[in-house]
PDB file of C-alpha atoms in Angstrom:
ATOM      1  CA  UNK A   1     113.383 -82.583 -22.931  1.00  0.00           C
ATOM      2  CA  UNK A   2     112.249 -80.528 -20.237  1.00  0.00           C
ATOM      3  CA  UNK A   3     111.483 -80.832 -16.937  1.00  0.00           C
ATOM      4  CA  UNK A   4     109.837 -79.828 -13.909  1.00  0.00           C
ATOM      5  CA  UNK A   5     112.745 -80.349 -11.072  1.00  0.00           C
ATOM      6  CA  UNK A   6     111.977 -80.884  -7.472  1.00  0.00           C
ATOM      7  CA  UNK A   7     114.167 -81.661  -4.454  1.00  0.00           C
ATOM      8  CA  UNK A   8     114.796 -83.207  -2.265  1.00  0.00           C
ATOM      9  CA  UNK A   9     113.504 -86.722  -3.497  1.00  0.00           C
ATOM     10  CA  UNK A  10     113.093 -87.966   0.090  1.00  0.00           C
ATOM     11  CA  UNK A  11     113.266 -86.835   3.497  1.00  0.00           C
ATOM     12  CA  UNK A  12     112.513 -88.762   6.728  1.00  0.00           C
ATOM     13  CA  UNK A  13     111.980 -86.104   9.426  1.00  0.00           C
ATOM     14  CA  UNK A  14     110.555 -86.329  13.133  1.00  0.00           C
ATOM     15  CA  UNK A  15     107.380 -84.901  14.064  1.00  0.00           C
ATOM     16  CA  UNK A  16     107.166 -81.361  14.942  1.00  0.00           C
ATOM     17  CA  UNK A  17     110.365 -80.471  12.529  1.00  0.00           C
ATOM     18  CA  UNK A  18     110.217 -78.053   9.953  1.00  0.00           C
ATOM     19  CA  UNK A  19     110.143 -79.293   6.372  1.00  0.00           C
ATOM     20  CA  UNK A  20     111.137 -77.576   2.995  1.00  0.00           C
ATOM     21  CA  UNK A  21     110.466 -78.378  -0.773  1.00  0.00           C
ATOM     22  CA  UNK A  22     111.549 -76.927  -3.956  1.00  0.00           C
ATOM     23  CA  UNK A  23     110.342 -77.204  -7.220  1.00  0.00           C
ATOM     24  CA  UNK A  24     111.694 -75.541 -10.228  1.00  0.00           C
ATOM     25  CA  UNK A  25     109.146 -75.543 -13.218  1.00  0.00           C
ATOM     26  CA  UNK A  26     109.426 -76.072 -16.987  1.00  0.00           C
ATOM     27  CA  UNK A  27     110.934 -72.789 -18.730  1.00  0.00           C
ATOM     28  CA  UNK A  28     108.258 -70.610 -19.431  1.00  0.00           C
ATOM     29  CA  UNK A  29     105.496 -72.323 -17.479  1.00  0.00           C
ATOM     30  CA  UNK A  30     103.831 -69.727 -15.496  1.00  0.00           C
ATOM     31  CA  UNK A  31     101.340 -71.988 -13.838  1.00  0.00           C
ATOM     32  CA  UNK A  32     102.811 -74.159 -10.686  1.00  0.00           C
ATOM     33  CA  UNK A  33     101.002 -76.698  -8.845  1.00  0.00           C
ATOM     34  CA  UNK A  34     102.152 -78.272  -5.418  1.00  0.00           C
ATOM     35  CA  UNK A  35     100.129 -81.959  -5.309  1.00  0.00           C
ATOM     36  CA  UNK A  36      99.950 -84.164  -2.171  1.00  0.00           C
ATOM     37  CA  UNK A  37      99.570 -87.457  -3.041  1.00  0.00           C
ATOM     38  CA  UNK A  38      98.967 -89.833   0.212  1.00  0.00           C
ATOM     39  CA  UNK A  39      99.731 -94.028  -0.470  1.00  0.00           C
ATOM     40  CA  UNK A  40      97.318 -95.563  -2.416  1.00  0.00           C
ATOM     41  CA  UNK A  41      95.536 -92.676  -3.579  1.00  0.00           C
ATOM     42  CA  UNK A  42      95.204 -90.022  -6.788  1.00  0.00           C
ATOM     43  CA  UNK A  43      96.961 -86.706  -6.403  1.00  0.00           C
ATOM     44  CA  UNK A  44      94.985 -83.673  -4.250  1.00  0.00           C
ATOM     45  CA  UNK A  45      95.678 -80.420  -5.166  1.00  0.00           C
ATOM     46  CA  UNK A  46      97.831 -77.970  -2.139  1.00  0.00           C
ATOM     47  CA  UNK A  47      98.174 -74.470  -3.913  1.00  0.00           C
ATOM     48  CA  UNK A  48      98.155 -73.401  -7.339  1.00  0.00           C
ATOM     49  CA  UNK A  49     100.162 -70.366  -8.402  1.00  0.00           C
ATOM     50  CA  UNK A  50     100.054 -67.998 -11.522  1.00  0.00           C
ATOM     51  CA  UNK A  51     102.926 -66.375 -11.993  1.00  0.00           C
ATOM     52  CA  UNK A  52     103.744 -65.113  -8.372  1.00  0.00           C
ATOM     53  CA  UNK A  53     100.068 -65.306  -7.039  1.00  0.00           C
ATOM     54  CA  UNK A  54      98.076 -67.576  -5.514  1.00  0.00           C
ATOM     55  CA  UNK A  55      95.325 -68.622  -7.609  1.00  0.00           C
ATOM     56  CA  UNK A  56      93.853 -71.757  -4.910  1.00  0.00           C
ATOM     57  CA  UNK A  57      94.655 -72.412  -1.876  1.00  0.00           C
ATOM     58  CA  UNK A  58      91.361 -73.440  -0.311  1.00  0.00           C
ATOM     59  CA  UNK A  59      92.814 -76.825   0.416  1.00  0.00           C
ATOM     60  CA  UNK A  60      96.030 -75.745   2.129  1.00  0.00           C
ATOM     61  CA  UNK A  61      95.895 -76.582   5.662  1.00  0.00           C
ATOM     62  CA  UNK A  62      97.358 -73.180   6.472  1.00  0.00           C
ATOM     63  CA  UNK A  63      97.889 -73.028   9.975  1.00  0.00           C
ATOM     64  CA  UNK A  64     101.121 -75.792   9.249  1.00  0.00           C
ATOM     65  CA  UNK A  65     101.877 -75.527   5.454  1.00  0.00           C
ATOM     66  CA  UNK A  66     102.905 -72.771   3.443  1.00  0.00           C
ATOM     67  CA  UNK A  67     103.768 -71.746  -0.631  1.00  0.00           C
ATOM     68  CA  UNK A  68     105.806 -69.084  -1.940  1.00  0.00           C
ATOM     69  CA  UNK A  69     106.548 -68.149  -5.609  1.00  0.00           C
ATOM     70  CA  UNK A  70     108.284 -65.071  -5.123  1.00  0.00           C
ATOM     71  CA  UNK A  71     109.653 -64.261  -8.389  1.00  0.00           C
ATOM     72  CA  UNK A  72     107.233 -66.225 -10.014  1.00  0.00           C
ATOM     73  CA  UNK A  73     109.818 -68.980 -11.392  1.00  0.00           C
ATOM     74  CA  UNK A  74     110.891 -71.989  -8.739  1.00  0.00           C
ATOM     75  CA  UNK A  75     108.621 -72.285  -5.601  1.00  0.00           C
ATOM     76  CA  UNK A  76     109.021 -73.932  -1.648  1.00  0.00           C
ATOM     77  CA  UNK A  77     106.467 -75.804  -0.090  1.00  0.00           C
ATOM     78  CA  UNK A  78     107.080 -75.260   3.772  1.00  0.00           C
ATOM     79  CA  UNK A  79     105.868 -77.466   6.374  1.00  0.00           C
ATOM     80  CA  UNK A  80     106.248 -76.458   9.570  1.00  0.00           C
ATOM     81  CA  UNK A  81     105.649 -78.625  12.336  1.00  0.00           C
ATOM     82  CA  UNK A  82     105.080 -81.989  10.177  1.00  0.00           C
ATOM     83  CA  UNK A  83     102.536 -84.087  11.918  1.00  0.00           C
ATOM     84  CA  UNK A  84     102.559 -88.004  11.508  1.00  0.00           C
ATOM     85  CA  UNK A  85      99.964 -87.503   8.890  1.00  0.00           C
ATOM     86  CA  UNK A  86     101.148 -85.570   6.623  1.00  0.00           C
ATOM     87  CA  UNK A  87     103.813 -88.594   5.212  1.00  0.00           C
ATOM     88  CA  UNK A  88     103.219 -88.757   1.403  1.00  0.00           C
ATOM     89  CA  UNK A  89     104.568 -88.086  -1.866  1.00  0.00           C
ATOM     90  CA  UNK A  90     104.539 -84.186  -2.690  1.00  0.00           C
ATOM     91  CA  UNK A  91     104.098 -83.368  -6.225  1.00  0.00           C
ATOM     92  CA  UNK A  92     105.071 -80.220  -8.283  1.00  0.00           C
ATOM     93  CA  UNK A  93     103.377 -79.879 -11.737  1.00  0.00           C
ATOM     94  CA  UNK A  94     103.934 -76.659 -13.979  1.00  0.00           C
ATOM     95  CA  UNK A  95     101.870 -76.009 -17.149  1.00  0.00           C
ATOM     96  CA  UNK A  96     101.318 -72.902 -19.647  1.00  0.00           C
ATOM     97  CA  UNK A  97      99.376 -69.688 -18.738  1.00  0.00           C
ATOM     98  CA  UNK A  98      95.558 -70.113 -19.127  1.00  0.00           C
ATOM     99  CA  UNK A  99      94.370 -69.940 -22.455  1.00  0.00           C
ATOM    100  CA  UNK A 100      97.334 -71.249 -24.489  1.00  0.00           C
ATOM    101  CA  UNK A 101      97.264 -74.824 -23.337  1.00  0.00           C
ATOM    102  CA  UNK A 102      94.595 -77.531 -23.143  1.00  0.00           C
ATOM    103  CA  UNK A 103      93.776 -76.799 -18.717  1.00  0.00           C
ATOM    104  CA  UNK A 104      94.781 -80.037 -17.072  1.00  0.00           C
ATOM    105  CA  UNK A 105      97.530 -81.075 -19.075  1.00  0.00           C
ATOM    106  CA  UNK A 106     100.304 -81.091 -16.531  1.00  0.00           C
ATOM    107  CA  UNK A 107     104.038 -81.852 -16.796  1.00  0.00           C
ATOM    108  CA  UNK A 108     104.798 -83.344 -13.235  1.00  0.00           C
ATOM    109  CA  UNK A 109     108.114 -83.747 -11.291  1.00  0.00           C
ATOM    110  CA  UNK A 110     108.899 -86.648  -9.896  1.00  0.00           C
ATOM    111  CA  UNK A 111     108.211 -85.891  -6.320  1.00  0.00           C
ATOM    112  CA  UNK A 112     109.336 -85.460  -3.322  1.00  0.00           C
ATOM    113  CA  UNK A 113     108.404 -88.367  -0.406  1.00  0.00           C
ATOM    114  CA  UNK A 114     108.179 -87.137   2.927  1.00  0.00           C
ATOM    115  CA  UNK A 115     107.907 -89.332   5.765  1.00  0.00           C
ATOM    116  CA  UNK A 116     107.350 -88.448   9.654  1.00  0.00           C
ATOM    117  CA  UNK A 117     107.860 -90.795  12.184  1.00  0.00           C
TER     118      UNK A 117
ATOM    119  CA  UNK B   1      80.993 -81.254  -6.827  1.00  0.00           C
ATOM    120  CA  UNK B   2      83.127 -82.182  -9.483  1.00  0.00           C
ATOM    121  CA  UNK B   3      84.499 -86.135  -9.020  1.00  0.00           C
ATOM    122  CA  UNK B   4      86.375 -89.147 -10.370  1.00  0.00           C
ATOM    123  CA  UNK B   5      85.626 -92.581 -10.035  1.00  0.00           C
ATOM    124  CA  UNK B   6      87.786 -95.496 -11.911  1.00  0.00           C
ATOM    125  CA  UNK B   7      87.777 -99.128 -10.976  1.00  0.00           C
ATOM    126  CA  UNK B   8      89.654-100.898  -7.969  1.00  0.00           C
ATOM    127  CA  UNK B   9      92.720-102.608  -8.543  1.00  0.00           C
ATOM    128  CA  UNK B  10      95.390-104.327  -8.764  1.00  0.00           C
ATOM    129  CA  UNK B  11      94.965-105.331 -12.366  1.00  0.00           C
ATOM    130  CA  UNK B  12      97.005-108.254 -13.209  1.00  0.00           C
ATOM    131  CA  UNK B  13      97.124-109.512 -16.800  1.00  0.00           C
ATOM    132  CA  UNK B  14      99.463-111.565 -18.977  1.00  0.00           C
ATOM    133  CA  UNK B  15     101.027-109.914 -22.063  1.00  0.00           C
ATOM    134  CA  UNK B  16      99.438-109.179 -25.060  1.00  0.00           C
ATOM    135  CA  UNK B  17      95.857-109.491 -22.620  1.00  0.00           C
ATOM    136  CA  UNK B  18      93.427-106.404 -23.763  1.00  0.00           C
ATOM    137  CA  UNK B  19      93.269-103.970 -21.173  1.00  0.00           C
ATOM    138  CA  UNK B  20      89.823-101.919 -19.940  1.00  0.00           C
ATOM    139  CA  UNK B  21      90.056 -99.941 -17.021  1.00  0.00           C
ATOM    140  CA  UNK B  22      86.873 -98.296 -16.416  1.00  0.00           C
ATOM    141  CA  UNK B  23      86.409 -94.026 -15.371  1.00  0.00           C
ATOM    142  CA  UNK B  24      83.103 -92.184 -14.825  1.00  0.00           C
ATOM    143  CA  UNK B  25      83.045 -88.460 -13.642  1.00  0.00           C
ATOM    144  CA  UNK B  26      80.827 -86.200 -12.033  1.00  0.00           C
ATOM    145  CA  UNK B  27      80.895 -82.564 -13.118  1.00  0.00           C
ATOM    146  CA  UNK B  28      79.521 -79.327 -14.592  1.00  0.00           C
ATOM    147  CA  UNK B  29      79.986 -78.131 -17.343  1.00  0.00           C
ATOM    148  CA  UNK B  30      82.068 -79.751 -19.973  1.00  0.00           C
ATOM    149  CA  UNK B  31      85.446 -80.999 -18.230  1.00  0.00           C
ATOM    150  CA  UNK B  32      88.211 -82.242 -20.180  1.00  0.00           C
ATOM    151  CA  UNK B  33      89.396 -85.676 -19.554  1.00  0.00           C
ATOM    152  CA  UNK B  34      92.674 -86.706 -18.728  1.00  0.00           C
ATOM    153  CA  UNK B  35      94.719 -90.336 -18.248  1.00  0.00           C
ATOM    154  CA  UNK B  36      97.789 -90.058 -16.616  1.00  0.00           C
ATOM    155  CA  UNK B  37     100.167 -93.267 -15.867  1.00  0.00           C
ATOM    156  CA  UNK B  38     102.649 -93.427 -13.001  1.00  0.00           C
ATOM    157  CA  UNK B  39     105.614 -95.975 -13.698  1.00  0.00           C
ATOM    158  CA  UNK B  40     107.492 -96.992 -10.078  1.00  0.00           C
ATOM    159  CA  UNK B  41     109.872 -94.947  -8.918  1.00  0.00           C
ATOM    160  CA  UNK B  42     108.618 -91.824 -11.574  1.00  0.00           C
ATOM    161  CA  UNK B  43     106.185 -88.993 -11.587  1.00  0.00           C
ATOM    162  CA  UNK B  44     102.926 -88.702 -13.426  1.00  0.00           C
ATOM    163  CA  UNK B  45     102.826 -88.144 -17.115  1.00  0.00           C
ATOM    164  CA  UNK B  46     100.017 -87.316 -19.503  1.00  0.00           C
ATOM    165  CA  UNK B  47      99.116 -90.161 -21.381  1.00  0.00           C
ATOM    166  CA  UNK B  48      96.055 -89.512 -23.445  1.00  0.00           C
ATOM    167  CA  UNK B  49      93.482 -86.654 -23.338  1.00  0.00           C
ATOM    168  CA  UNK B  50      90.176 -85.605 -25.023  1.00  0.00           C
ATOM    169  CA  UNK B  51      88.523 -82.006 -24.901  1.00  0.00           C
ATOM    170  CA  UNK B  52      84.734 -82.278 -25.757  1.00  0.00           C
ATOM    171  CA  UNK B  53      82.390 -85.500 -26.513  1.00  0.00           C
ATOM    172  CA  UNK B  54      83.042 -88.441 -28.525  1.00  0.00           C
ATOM    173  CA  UNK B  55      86.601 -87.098 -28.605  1.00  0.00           C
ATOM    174  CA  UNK B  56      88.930 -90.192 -28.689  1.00  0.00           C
ATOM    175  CA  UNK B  57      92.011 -89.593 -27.154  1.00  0.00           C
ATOM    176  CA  UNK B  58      95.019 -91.966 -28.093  1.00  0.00           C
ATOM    177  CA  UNK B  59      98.613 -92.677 -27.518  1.00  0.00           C
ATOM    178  CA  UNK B  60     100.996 -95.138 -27.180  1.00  0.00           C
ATOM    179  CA  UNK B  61      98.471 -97.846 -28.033  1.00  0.00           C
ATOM    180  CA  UNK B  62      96.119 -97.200 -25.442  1.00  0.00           C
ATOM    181  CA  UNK B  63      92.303 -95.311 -26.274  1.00  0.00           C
ATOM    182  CA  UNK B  64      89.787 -93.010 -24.612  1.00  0.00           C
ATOM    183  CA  UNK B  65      86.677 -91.960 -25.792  1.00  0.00           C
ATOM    184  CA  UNK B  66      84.769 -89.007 -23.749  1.00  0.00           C
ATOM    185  CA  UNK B  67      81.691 -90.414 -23.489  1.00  0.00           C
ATOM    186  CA  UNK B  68      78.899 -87.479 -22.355  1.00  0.00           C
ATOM    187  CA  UNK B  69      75.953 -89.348 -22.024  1.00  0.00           C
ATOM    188  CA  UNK B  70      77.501 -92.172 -19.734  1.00  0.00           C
ATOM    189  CA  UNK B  71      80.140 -89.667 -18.200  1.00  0.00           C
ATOM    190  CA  UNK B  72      82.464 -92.039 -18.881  1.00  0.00           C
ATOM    191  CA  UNK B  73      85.994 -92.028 -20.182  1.00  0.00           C
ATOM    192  CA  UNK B  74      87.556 -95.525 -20.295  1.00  0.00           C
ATOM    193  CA  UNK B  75      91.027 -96.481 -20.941  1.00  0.00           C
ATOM    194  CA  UNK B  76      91.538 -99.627 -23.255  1.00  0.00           C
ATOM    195  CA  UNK B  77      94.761-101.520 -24.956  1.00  0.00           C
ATOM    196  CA  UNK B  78      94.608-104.392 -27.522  1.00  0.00           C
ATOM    197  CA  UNK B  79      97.573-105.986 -26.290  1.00  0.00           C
ATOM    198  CA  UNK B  80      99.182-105.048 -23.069  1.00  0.00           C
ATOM    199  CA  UNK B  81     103.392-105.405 -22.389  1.00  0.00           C
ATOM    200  CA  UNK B  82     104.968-105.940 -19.461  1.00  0.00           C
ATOM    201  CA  UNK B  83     106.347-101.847 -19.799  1.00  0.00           C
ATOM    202  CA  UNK B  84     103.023-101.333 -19.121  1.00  0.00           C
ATOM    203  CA  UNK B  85     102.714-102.411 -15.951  1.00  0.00           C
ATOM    204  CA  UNK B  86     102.360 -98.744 -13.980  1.00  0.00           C
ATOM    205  CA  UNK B  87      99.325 -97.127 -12.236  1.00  0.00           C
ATOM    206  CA  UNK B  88      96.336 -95.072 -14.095  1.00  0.00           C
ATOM    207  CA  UNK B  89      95.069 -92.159 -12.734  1.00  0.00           C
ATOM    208  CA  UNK B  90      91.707 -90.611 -14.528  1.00  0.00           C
ATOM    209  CA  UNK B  91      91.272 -87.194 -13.808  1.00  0.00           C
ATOM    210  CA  UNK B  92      89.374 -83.928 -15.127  1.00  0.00           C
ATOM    211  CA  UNK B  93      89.797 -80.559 -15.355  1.00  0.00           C
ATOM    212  CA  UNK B  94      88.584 -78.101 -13.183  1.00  0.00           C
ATOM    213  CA  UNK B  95      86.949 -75.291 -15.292  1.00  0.00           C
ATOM    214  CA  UNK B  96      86.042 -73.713 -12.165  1.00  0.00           C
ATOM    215  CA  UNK B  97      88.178 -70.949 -10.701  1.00  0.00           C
ATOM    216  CA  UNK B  98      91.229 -73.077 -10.303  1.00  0.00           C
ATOM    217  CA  UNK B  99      91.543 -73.322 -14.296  1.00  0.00           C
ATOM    218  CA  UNK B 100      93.641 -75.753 -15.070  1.00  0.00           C
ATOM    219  CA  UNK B 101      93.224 -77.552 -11.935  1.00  0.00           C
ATOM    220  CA  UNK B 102      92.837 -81.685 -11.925  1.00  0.00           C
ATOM    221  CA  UNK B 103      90.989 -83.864 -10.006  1.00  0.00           C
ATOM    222  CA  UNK B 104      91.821 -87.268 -10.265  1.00  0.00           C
ATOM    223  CA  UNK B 105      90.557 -90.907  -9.207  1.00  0.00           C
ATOM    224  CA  UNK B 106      92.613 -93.178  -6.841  1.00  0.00           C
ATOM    225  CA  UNK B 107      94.218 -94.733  -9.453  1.00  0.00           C
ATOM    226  CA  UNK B 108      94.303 -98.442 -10.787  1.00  0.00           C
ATOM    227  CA  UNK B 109      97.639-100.115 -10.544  1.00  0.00           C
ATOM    228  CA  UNK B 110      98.039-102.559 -13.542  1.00  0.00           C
ATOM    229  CA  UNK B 111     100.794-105.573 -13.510  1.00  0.00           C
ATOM    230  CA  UNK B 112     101.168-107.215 -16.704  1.00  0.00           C
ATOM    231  CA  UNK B 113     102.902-110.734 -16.138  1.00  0.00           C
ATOM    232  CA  UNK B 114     105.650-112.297 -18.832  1.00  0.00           C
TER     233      UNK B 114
END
């Protein structure tokens, strides 16, 4: 069965380092979604991509974080510097183009954990 | 704007226990709903959905109906096993310009006890 790949599973990194996460989607998926999920709490959507663009990205804290999709396949989720705060699980979730699936129904990776001491 | 609200856990039953975990929503328009479960160590996955009202979503033995009039959509089980034993997110679909978009609850972590 298919799946959405992401990498690496877990990093520990200090404060002000630079941060990198890759997520290769389901075949044929041409919507990508990078997820932070903090401890205790339901997933909050980063950036959502179609195809190569940005579609969202109103909650990206842009001044440290960054997307790319540049061929529109795998995508990186840059942080760079991490902050203390931003330890959590990062999630990558792919799904079919608008209109030929139900929205919402998301095939997820199984994350990426990130923490910053 | 659009919200998600399911009950507080940790939910700790016994097998073969009936299950309710309760989700109300906030939104406009007509959202789909959406349970997804989270076993340890694993990503989400879609357990059940439903598109419109009174739509009953079902799978692997658990139920959801979409409930319009009490904005509700709450997850139930007859008889829970200890493979159960994960946590729940409810979430909905964001119709808005992010199509496709979900915005879930904080989830509900459920241990079901031998």
């Amino acid at each position: 069965e298919a799946e959405v790949a992401q990498s690496p599973r877990y990093k520990i990194t200090e404060k002000s380092q630079a941060v990198a996460f890759w997520c290769d989607p389901i075949s044929g998926h041409a919507t990508l979604y990078w997820y932070r999920q903090i401890l205790g709490q339901g997933p909050e959507l980063l950036v959502q991509f179609q195809d190569e663009s940005v579609v969202d990205d109103s909650q990206l804290p842009k001044d440290r974080f960054s997307a790319e999709r540049l061929k529109g396949v795998d995508s990186t989720l840059k942080i760079q510097p991490a902050e203390l705060g931003d330890s959590a699980m990062y999630l990558c979730a792919s799904s079919l183009a608008p209109g030929t699936s139900v929205p919402g129904e998301l095939f997820f990776g199984e994350g990426s954990r990130l923490t910053v001491l | 704007g659009n919200s998600v609200t399911q009950m507080e856990g940790p939910v700790t039953l016994s097998e073969e226990a009936f299950l309710t975990i309760n989700c109300t929503y906030t939104a406009t328009g007509y959202p789909s709903l959406f349970w997804y479960v989270q076993y340890p160590g694993e990503g989400l996955q879609l357990l059940l959905k439903a598109t419109k009202a009174d739509d009953k979503g079902s799978n692997k033995g658990f139920e959801a109906t979409y409930r319009k009039e009490t904005t509700s959509f709450h997850l139930e089980k007859g008889s829970v096993q200890v493979s159960d034993s994960a946590v729940y997110f409810c979430a909905l679909s964001d119709r808005g310009g992010s199509q496709g978009n979900l915005i879930f609850g904080k989830g509900t972590k459920l241990s079901v006890k031998p």
